[in-house]
Structures are given as C-alpha cells and as structure tokens.
XYZ file of N, CA and C in Angstrom:
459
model
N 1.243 16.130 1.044
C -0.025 15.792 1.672
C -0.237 16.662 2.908
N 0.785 16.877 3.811
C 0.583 17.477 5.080
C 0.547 19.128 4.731
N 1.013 19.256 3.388
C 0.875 20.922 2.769
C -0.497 21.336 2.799
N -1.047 20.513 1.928
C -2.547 20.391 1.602
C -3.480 20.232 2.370
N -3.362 19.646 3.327
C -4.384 19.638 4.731
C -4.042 20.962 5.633
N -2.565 21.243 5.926
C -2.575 22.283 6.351
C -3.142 23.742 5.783
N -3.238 23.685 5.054
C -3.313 25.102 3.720
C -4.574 24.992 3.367
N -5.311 23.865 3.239
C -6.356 23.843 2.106
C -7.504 22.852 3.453
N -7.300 22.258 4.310
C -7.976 21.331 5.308
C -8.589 20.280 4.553
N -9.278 19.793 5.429
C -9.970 18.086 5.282
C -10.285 17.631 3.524
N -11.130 18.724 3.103
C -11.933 18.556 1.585
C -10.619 18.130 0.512
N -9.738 19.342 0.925
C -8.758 19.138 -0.285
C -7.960 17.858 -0.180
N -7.633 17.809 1.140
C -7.215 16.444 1.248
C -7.374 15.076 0.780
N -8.615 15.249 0.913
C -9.604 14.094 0.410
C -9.899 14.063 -0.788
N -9.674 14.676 -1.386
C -9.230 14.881 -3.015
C -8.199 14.697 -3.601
N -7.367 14.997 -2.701
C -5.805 15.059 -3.483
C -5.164 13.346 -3.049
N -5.925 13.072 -1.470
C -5.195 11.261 -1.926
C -5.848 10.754 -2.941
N -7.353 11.093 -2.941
C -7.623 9.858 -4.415
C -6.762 10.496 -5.620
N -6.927 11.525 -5.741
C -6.037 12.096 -7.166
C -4.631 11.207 -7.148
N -3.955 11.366 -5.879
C -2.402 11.080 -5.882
C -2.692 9.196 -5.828
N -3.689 8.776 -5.275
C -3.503 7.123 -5.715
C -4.426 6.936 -7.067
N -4.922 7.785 -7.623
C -4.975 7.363 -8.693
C -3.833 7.318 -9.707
N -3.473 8.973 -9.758
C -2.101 8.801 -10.353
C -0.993 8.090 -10.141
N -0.775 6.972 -8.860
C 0.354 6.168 -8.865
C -0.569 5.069 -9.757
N -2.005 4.851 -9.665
C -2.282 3.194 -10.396
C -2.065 3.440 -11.238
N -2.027 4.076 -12.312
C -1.606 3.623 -13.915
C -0.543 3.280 -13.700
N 0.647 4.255 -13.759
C 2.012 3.526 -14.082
C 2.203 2.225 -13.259
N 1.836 2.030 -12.140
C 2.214 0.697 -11.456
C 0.856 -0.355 -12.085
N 0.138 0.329 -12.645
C -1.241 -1.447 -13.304
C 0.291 -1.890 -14.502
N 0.332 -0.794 -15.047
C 1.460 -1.021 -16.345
C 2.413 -1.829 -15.519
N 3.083 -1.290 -14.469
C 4.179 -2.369 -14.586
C 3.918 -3.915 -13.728
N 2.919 -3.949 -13.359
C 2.377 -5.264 -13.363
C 2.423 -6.176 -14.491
N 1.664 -5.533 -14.903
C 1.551 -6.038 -16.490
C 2.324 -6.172 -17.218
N 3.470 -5.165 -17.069
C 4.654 -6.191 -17.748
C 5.097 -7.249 -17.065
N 5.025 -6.925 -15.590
C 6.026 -8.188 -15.025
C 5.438 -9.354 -15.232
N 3.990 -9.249 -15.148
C 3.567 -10.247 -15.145
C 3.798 -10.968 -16.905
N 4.261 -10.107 -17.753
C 4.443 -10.715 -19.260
C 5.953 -10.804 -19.336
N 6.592 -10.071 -18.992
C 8.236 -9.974 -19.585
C 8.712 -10.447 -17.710
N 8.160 -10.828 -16.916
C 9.249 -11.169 -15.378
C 9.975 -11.909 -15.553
N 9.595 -13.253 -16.472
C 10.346 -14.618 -16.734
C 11.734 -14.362 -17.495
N 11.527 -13.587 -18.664
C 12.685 -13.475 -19.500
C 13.682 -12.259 -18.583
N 13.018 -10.946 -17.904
C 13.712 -10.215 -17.472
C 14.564 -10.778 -15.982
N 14.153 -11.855 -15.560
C 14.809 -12.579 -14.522
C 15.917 -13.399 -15.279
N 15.814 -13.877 -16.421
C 16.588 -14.692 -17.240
C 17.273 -13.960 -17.735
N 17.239 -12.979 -18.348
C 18.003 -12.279 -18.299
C 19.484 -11.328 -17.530
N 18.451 -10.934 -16.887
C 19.997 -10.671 -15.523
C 20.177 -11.554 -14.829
N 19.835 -12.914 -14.521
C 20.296 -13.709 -13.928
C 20.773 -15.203 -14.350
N 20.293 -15.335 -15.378
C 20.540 -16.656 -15.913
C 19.749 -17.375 -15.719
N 20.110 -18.608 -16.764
C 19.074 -19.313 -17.077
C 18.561 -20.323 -15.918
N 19.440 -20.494 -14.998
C 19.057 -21.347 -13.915
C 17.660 -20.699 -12.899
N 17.795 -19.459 -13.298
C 16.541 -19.029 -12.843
C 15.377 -18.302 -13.229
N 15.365 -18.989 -14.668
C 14.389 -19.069 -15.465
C 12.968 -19.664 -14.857
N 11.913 -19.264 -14.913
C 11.335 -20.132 -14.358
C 10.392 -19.376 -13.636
N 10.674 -18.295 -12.557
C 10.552 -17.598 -11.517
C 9.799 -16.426 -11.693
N 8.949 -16.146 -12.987
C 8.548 -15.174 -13.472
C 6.702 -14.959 -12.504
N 6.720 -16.099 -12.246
C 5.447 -15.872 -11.303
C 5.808 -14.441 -10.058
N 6.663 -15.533 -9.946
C 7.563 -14.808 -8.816
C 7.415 -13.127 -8.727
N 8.144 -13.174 -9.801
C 8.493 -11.537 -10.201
C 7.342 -11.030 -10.273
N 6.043 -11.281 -10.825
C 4.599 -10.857 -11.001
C 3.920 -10.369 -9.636
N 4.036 -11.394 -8.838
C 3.590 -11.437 -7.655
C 3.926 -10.152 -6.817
N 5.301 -10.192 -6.551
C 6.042 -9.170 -6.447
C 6.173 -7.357 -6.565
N 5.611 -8.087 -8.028
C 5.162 -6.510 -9.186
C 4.139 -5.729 -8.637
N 2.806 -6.673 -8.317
C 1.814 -6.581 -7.702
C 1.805 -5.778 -6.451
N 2.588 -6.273 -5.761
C 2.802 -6.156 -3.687
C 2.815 -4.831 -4.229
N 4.064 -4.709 -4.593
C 4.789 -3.413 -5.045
C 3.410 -2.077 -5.876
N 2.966 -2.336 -6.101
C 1.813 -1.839 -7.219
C 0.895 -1.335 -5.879
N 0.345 -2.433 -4.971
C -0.475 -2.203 -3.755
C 0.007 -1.019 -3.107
N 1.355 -1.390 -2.574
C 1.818 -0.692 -1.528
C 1.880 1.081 -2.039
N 2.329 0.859 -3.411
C 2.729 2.158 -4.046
C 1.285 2.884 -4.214
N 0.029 2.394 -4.578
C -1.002 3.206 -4.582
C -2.076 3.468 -3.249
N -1.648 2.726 -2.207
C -2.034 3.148 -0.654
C -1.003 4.274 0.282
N 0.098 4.231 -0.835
C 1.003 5.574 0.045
C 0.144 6.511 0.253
N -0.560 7.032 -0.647
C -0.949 8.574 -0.295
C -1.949 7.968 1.146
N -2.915 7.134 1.379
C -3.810 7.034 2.615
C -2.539 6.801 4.061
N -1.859 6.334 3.406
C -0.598 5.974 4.886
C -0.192 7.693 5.157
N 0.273 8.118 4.375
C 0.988 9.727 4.451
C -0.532 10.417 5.378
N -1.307 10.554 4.632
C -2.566 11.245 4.830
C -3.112 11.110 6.633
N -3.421 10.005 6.785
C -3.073 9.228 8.486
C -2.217 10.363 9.433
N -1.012 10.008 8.415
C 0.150 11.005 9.387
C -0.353 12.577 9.289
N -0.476 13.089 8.287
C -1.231 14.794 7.826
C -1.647 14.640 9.315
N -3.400 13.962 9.450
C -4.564 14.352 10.380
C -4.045 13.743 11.780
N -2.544 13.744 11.564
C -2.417 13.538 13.464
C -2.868 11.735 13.782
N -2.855 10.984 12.862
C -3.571 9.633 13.103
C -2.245 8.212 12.699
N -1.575 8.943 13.551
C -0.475 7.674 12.971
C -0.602 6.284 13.746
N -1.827 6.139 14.871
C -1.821 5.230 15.679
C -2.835 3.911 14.065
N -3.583 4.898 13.509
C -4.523 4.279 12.871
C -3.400 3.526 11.523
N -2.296 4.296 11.448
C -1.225 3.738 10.491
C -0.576 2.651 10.922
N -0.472 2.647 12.323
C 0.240 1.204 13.120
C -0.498 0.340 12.976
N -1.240 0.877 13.118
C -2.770 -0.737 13.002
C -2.663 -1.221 11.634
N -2.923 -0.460 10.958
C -2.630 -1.328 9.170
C -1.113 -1.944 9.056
N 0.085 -1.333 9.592
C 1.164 -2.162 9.981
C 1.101 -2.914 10.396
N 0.452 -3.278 11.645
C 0.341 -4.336 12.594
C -0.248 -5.781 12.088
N -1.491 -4.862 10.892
C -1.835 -6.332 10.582
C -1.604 -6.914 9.828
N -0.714 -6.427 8.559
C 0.278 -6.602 7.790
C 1.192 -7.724 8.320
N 1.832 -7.028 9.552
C 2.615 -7.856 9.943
C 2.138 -9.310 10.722
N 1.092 -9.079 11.237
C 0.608 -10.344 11.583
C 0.077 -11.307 10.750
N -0.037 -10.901 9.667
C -0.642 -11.616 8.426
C 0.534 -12.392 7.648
N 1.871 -11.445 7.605
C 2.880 -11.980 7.187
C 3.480 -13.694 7.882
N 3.118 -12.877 9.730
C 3.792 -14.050 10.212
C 3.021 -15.378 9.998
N 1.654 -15.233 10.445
C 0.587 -16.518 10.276
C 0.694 -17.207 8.427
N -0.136 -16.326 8.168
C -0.106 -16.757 6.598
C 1.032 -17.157 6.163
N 1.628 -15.422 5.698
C 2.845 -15.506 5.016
C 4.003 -16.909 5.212
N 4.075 -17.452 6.907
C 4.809 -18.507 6.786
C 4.273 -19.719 6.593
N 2.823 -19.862 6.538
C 2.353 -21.194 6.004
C 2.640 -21.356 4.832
N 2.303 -20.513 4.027
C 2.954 -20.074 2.349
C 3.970 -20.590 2.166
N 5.010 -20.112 3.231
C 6.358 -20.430 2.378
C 6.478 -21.974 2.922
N 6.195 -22.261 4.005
C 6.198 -24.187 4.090
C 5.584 -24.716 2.903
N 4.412 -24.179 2.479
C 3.706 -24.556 1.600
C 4.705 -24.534 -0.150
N 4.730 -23.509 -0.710
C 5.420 -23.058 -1.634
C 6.423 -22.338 -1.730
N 7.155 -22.757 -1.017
C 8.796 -21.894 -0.953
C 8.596 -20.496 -1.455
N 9.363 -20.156 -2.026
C 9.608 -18.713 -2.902
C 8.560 -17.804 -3.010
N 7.430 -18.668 -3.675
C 6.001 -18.336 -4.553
C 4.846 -18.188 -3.250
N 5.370 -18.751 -1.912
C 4.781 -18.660 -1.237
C 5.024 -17.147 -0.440
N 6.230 -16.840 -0.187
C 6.645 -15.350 0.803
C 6.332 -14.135 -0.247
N 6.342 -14.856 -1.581
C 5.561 -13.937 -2.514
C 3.895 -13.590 -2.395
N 3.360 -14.114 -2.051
C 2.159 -14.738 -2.052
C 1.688 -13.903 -0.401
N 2.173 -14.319 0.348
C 2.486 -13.646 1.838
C 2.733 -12.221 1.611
N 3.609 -12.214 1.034
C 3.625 -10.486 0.752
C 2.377 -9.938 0.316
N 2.198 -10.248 -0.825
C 1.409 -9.495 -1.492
C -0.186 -9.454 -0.650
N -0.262 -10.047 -0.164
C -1.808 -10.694 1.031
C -1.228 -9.885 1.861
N -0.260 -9.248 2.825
C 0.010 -8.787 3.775
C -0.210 -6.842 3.162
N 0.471 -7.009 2.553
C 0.589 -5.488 1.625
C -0.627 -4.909 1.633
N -1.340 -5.836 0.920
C -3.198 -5.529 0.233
C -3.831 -5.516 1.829
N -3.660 -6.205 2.847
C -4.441 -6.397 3.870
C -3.858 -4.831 4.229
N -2.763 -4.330 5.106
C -2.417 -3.400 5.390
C -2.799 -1.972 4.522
N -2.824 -2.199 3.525
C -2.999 -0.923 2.676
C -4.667 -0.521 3.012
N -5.372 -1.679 2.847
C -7.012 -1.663 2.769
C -7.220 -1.160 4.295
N -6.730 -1.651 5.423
C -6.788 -1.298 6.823
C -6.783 0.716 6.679
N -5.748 0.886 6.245
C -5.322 2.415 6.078
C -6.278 2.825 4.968
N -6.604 2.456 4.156
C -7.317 3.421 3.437
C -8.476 3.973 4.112
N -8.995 1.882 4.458
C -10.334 2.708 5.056
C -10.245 3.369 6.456
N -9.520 3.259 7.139
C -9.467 4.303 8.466
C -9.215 5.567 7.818
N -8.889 5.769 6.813
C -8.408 7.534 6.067
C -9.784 8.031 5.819
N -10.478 6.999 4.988
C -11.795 6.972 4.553
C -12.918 7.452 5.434
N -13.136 6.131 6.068
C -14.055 6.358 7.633
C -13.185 7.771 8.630
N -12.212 8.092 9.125
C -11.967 9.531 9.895
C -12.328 10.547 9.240
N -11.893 10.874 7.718
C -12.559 11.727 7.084
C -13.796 11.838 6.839
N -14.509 10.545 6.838
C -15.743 10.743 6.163
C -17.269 11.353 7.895
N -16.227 10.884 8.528
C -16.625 10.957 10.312
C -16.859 12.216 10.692
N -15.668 13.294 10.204
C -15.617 14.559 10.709
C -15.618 15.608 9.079
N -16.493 16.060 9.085
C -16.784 16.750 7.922
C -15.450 17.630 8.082
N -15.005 17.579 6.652
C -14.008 18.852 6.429
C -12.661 18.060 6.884
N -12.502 17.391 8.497
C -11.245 17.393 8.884
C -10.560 18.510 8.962
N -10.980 19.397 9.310
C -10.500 21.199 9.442
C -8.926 20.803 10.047
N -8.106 21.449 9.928
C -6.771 21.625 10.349
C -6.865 22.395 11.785
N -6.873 21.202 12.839
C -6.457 21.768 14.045
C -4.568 22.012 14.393
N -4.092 22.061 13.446
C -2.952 22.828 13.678
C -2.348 23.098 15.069
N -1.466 23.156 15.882
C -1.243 23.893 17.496
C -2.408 23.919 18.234
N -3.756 22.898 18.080
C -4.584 22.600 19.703
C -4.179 21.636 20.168
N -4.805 21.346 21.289
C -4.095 20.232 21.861
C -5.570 19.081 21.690
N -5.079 18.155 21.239
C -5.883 16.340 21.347
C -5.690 16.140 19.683
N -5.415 17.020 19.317
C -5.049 16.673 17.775
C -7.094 16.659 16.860
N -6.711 15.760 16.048
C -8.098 15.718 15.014
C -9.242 14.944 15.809
C-alpha cells in the first residue's frame, strides 16, 4: 500500500484499497459461510463433544474475523497518507465499544456475548477507518505523495 501511494499517489491508491478489500471479501464471505454451516461440528470435532453446541460462537467469530480482514487495506492506507492519528480513532472506538457494550454482552450472554462485542467493536472500528480513508481522500484530490515535506498530507 505505502509502495503504491508512494510511486503511483492518491488515485492509485484509492483503487488499489478497494481492489485489495475486495479481494480479501470473497475468500473471508466463504469462510463465514462455512463457519457459520460446519462451526458446530468443526468445534466438535477438535474439541469434543462437551462443546458441541458453540457453533454460533464460532460464526460470530468467523464474521469479526471476515470484518477486520477486509478493512485492513483502509487501516494500512491511513498509515501510507501519514494519518495514523485517524487509525487511533477507529481503535479507540473499537475499544470503547468493546468495554461498554462488549461487557454488557458478556453479563448478558456469556461466551455469545464477547462474541457479539467483538464482532460490533471490529465492524464499528473498521467503518470509523474506512470512512476517514474515504472522506481524506475524497477531501484532497489525488492525495499526491508529499513524501520528505514537512506537515505531512
């Protein structure tokens, strides 16, 4: 990502995260979709039958995982244009979402709940970063590669 902005500036950039989160959603919609069909038996499987059961679980999970993996390229991208403060902020609220929510969840529904917390924290954080990737780029035409000036983008 930071190749491509450097070499190619703002346009290509902005092409190549949607390209690169598009290309992570297929394989991760797929493995949603299994987890969400085979999580139960593949938990029963390596773990036994006592924790049979838990396949929500694993779905949920599948999911977070699915989020997080197709907002990488806007988190990386952040860092490219010099904007890692705008990456803390989608951290930040991630994490504040985890603590509020995420622990009512788990009072609420044990397990299914920090699952549940996750995946709400993940999606909140990822969406924060995209659209600050979104809105900075879409703010400064091009995003030209200021490279060695000083104040950054």
């Amino acid at each position: 990502i930071a190749h491509v902005y450097a070499e190619e500036g703002g346009r290509s950039l902005r092409r190549f995260v949607l390209r690169a989160s598009l290309a992570s959603a297929l394989p991760m919609l797929l493995f949603g979709l299994g987890m969400m069909f085979l999580g139960d038996r593949l938990v029963t499987l390596l773990y036994g039958h006592q924790y049979g059961g838990n396949g929500s679980v694993v779905a949920i999970l599948a999911w977070s995982l699915a989020v997080s993996a197709v907002a990488l390229s806007s988190s990386r991208a952040l860092l490219a244009i010099e904007r890692a403060d705008l990456d803390f902020v989608g951290n930040f609220v991630g994490l504040i979402l985890m603590i509020t929510l995420g622990l009512t969840l788990v009072r609420s529904f044990s397990i299914l709940g920090a699952a549940l917390g996750l995946l709400l924290a993940n999606t909140a954080a990822s969406g924060v970063r995209a659209f600050a990737f979104v809105r900075r780029a879409g703010r400064q035409q091009g995003l030209e590669c200021n490279a060695g000036s000083e104040g950054g983008v």
